[in-house]
Coordinates of C-alpha atoms in Angstrom, one line a residue:
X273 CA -59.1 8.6 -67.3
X274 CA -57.0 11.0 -65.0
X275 CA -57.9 10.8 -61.2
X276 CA -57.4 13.3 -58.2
X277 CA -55.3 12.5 -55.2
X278 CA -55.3 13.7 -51.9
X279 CA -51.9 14.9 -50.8
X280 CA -50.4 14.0 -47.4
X281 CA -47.6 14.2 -45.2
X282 CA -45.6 11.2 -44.5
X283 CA -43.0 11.3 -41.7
X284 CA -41.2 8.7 -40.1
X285 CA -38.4 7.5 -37.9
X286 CA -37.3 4.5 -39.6
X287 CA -35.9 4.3 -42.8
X288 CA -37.0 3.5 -46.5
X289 CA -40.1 5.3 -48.7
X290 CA -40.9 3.4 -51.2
X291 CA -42.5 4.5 -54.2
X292 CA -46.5 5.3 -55.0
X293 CA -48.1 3.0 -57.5
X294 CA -51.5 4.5 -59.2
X295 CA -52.5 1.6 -61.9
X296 CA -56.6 1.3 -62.5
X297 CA -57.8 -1.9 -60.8
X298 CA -58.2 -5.1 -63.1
X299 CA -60.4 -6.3 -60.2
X300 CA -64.0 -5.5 -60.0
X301 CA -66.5 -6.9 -57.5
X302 CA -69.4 -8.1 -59.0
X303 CA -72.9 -7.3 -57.2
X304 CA -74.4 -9.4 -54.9
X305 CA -77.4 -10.0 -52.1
X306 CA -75.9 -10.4 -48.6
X307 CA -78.0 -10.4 -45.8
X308 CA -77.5 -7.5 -42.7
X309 CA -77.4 -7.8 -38.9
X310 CA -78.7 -4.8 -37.8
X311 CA -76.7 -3.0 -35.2
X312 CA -78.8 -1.2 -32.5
X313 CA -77.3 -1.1 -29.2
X314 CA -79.1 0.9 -26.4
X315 CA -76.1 1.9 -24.2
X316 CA -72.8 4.0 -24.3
X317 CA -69.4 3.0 -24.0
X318 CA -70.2 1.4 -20.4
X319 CA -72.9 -0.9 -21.6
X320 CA -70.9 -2.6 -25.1
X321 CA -73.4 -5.2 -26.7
X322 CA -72.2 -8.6 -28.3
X323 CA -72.8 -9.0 -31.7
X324 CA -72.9 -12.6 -33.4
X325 CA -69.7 -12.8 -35.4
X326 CA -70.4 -14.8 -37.9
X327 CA -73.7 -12.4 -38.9
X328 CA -72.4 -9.5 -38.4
X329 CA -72.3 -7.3 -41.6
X330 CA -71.4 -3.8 -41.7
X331 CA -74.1 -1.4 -43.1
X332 CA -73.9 0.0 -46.8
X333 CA -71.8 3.0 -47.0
X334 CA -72.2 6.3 -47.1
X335 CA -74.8 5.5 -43.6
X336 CA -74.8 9.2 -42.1
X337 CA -74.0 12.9 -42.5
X338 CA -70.0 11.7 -41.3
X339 CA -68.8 8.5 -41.8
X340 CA -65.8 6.4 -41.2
X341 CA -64.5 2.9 -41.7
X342 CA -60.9 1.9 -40.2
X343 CA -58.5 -1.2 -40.4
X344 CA -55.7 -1.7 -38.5
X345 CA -53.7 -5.3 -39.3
X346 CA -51.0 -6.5 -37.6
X347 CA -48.5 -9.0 -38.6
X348 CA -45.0 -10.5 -37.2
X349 CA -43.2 -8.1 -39.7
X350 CA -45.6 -5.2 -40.9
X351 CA -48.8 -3.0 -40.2
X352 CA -51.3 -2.5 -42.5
X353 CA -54.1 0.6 -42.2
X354 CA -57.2 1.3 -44.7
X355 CA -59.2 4.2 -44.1
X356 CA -62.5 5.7 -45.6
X357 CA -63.5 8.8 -44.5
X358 CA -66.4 10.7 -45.5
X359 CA -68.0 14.1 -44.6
X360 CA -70.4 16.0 -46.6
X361 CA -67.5 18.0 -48.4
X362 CA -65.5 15.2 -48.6
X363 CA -64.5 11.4 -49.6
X364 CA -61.1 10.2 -49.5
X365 CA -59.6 6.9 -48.8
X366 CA -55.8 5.7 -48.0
X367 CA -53.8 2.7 -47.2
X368 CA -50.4 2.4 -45.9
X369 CA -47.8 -0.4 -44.5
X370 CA -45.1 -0.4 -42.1
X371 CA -42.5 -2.8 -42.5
X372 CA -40.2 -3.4 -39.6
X373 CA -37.1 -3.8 -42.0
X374 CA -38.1 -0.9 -44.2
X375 CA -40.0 1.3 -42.8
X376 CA -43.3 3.5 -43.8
X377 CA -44.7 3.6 -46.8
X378 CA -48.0 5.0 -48.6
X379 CA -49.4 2.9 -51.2
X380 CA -52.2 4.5 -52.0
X381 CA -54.3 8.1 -51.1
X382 CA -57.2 9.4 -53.0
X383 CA -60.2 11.9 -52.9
X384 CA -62.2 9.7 -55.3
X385 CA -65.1 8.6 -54.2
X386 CA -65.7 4.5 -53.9
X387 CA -68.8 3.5 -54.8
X388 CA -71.3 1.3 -53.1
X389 CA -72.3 -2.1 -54.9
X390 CA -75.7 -2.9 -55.0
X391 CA -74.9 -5.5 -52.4
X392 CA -76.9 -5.4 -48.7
X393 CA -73.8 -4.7 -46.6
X394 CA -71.0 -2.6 -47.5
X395 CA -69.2 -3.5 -50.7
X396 CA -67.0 -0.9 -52.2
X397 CA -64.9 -0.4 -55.3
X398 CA -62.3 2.7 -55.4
X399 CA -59.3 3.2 -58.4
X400 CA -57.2 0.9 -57.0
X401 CA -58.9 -0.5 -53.5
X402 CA -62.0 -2.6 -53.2
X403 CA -63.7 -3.6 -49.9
X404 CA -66.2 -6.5 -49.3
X405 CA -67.4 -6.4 -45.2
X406 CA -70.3 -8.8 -44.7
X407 CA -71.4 -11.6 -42.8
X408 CA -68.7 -12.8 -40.7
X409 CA -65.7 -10.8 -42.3
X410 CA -64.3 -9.9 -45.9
X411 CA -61.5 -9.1 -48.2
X412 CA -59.2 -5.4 -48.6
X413 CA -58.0 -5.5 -51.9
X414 CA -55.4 -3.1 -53.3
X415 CA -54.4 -3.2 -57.0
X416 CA -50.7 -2.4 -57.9
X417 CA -47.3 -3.5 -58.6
X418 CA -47.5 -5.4 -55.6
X419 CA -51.0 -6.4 -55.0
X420 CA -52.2 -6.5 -51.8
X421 CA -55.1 -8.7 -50.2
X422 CA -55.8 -9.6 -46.8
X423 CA -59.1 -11.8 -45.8
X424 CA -60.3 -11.0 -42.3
X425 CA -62.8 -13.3 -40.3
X426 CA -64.5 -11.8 -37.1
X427 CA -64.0 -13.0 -34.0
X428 CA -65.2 -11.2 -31.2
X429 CA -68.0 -8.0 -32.4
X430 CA -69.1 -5.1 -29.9
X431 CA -71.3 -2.1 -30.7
X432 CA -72.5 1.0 -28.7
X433 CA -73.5 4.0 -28.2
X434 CA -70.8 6.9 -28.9
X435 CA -71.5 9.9 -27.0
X436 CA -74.1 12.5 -28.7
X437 CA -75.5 9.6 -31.0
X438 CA -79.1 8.4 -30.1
X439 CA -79.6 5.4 -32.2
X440 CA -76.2 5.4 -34.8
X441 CA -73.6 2.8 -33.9
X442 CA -70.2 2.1 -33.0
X443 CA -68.9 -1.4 -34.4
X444 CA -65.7 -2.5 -33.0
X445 CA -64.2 -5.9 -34.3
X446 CA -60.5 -6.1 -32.0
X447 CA -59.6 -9.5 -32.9
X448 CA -59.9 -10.0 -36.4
X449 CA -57.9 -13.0 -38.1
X450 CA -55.8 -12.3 -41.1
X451 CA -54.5 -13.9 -44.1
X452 CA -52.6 -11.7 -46.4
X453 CA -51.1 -12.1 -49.7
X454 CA -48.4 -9.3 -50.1
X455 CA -45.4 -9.4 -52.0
X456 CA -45.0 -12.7 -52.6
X457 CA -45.7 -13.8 -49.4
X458 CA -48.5 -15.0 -47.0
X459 CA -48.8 -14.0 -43.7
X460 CA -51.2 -14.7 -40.6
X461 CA -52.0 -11.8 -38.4
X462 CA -54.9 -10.3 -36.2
X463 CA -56.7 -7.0 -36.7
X464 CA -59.4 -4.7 -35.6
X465 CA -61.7 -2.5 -37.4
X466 CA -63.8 0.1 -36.7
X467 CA -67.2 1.8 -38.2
X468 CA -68.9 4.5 -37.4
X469 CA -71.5 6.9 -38.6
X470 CA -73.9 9.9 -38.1
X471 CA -73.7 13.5 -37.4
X472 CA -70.4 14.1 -35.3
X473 CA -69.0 17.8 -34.9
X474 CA -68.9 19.8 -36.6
X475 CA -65.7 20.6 -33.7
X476 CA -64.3 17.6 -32.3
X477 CA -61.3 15.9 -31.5
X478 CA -59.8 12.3 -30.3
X479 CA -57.0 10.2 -29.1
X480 CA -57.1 6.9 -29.7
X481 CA -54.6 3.8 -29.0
X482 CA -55.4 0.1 -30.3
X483 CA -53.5 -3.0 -30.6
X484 CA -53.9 -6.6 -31.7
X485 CA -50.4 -7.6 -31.5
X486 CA -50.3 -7.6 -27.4
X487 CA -48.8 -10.7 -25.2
X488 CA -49.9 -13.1 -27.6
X489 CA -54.1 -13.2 -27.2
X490 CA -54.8 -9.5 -25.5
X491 CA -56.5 -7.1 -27.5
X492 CA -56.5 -3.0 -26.4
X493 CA -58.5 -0.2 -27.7
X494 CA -58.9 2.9 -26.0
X495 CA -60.2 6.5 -26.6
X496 CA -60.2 10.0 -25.4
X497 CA -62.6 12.0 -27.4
X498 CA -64.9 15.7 -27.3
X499 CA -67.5 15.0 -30.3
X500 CA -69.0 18.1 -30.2
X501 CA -68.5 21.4 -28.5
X502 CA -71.0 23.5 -27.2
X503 CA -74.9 22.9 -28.2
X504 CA -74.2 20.0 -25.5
X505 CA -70.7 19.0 -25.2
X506 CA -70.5 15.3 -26.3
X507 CA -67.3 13.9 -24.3
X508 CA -66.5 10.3 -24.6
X509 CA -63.9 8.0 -23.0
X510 CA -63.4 4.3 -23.0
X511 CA -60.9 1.8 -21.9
X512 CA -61.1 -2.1 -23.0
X513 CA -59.1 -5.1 -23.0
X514 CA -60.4 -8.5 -24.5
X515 CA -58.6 -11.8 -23.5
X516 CA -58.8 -13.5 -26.2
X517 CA -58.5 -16.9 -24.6
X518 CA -61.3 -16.8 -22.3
X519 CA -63.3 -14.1 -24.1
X520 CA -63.2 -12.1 -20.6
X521 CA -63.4 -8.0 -22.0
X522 CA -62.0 -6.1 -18.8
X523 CA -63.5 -2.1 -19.0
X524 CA -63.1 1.4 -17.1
X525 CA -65.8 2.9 -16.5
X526 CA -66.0 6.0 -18.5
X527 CA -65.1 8.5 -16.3
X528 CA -61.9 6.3 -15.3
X529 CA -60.0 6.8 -18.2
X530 CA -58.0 9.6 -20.2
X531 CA -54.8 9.7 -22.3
X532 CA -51.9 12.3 -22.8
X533 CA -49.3 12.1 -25.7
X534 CA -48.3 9.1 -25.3
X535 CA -50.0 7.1 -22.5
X536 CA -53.3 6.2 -21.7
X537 CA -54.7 6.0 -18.6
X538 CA -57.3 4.0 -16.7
X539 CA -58.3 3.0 -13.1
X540 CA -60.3 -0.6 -12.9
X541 CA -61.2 -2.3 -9.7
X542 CA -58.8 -0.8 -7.8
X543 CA -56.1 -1.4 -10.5
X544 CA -54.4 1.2 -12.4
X545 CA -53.1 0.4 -15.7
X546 CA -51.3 2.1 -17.8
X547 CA -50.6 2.0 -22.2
X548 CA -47.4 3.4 -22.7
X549 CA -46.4 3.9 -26.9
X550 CA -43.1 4.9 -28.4
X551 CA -43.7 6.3 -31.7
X552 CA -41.9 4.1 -34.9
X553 CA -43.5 5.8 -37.8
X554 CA -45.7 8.5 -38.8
X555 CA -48.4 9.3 -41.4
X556 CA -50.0 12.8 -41.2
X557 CA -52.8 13.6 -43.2
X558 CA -55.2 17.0 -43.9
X559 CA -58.6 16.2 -44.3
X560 CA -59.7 20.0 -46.1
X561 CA -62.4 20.6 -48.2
X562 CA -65.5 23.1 -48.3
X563 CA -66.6 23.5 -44.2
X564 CA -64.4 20.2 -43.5
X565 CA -60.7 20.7 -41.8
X566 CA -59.1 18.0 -39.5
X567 CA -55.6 17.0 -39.2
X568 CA -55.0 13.4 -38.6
X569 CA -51.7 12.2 -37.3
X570 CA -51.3 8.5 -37.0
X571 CA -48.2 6.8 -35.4
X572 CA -47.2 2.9 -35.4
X573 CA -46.0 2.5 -32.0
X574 CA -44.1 -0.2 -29.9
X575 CA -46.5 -0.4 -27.1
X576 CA -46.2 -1.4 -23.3
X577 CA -49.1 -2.3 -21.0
X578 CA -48.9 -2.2 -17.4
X579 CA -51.1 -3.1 -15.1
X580 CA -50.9 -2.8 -11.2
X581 CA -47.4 -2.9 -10.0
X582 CA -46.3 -6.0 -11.5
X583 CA -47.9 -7.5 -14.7
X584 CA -46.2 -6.0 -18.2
X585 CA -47.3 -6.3 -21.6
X586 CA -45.5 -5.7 -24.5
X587 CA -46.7 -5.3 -28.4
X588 CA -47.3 -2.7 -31.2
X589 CA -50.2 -0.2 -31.5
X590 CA -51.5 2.3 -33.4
X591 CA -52.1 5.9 -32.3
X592 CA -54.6 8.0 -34.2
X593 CA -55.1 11.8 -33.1
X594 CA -57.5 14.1 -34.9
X595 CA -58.4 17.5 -34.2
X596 CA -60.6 20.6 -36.0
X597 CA -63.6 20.5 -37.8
X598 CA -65.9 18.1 -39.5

């Protein structure tokens, strides 16, 4: 049966492309009962609630007029990103890697919709990807000429309020651990995800910088974001960095941090740190359909932390930057 795919455009400043592979998946989840946590936090960006790892199940998709489910996995050698997004004129869902010996490469990109299982918490099944994200972690499957899987188990598990939303969360999960199964190898890594849903827009625009690869057990994510303009401007700005040692999760307040092209910013007790990204590779993508318009640029990055005059941290990140209208 012939399937649609979105079109995008991949640049990058290493070398090697390798090719697309669009087989139908063998693979097909079967449907099962897993119990939900709820997510219902009462405060912004300022106030993150803990979540209990091992419960913690993200909601069945689609849960709101926009939404949006990430993964970003590091390893020693590659990066792996999955992405959902949905708005009400669109669906489409991508996955990419970039290998440090071979650069970027797209595996897969399509405007078919996945569909929901009649599991509790999300479970969804695509052409060629399949996603199971219950209690205490899951599996991103991708069907090809290399298959791809990676199991993730949560670790740490914050939600909140993003700005304009009154009662839909944020889930952030910035120290996932990672087993993947790729090419004929295996490979341990940490990750972070991200899910988030309601009514966004319909202008808006972000920056956003994240790592899991940072000084060994340091985890960054931090945002510069307008979620709506006028009809009560929605601005929203965070800055976090979990130890994952001692569990400590050092903040900005809100109005303490920004970001320009390539650094983000923030001010903490007196401290100024600063994320500084150098750009390795590049995946652009169009999200156009109906009403819906946003460009989407992401960038794997080596990254560099400072913080005061002395302390350094070095890494890779991802830098995701999108801008129009939902």
């Amino acid at each position: 049966e012939p399937q649609t795919y979105a079109m995008s455009t991949v640049a990058f400043r290493a070398r090697g492309l390798g090719s697309l592979s669009r087989l139908h998946p063998a693979w097909r989840p079967a449907p099962r009962v897993v119990r939900t946590s709820s997510f219902t936090p009462s405060a912004g960006p300022d106030g993150p609630r803990s979540e209990d790892a091992k419960r913690a199940a993200l909601p069945r998709w689609p849960a709101g007029w926009h939404d949006h489910l990430q993964y970003h996995f590091f390893f020693e050698d590659m990066f792996v990103q999955g992405r959902v997004f949905l708005t009400p004129s669109l669906e489409e869902h991508s996955v990419w890697i970039f290998d440090h010996a071979e650069g970027l490469q797209e595996l897969e990109n399509s405007s078919q919709k996945m569909v929901q299982s009649d599991a509790d918490c999300l479970e969804l099944s695509g052409p060629r990807l399949q996603i199971k994200d219950g209690p205490g972690g899951g599996v991103l499957k991708l069907a090809g000429s290399s298959d791809l899987t990676i199991e993730f188990r949560n670790r740490s598990v914050f939600s909140w309020l993003p700005a304009g939303q009154g009662s839909d969360a944020v889930i952030h999960r910035p120290d996932l651990e990672l087993t993947m199964t790729y090419g004929g190898k295996t490979r341990q890594g940490r990750g972070y995800s991200k899910r988030y849903y309601g009514h966004y827009g319909p202008h808006w625009g972000y920056r956003f910088i994240q790592s899991s690869w940072l000084g060994g057990e340091k985890f960054l994510w931090t945002a510069d974001a307008t979620f709506r303009l006028g009809d009560g401007e929605a601005k929203y700005n965070y800055f976090k960095l979990l130890d994952g040692k001692t569990g400590e999760l050092i903040q900005a307040d809100s109005r303490d941090t920004y970001q320009q092209d390539c650094e983000g910013f923030a001010m903490i007790d007196g401290k100024k740190y600063v994320a500084s990204i150098m750009p390795l590779g590049e995946w652009v993508h169009d999200y156009k359909s109906g009403d819906t318009n946003s460009r989407m640029q992401l960038r794997y990055c080596k990254l560099s932390l400072r913080a005061g005059e002395s302390e350094v941290l070095e890494g890779y990140a991802l830098n995701e930057r999108c801008f129009g209208v939902l």
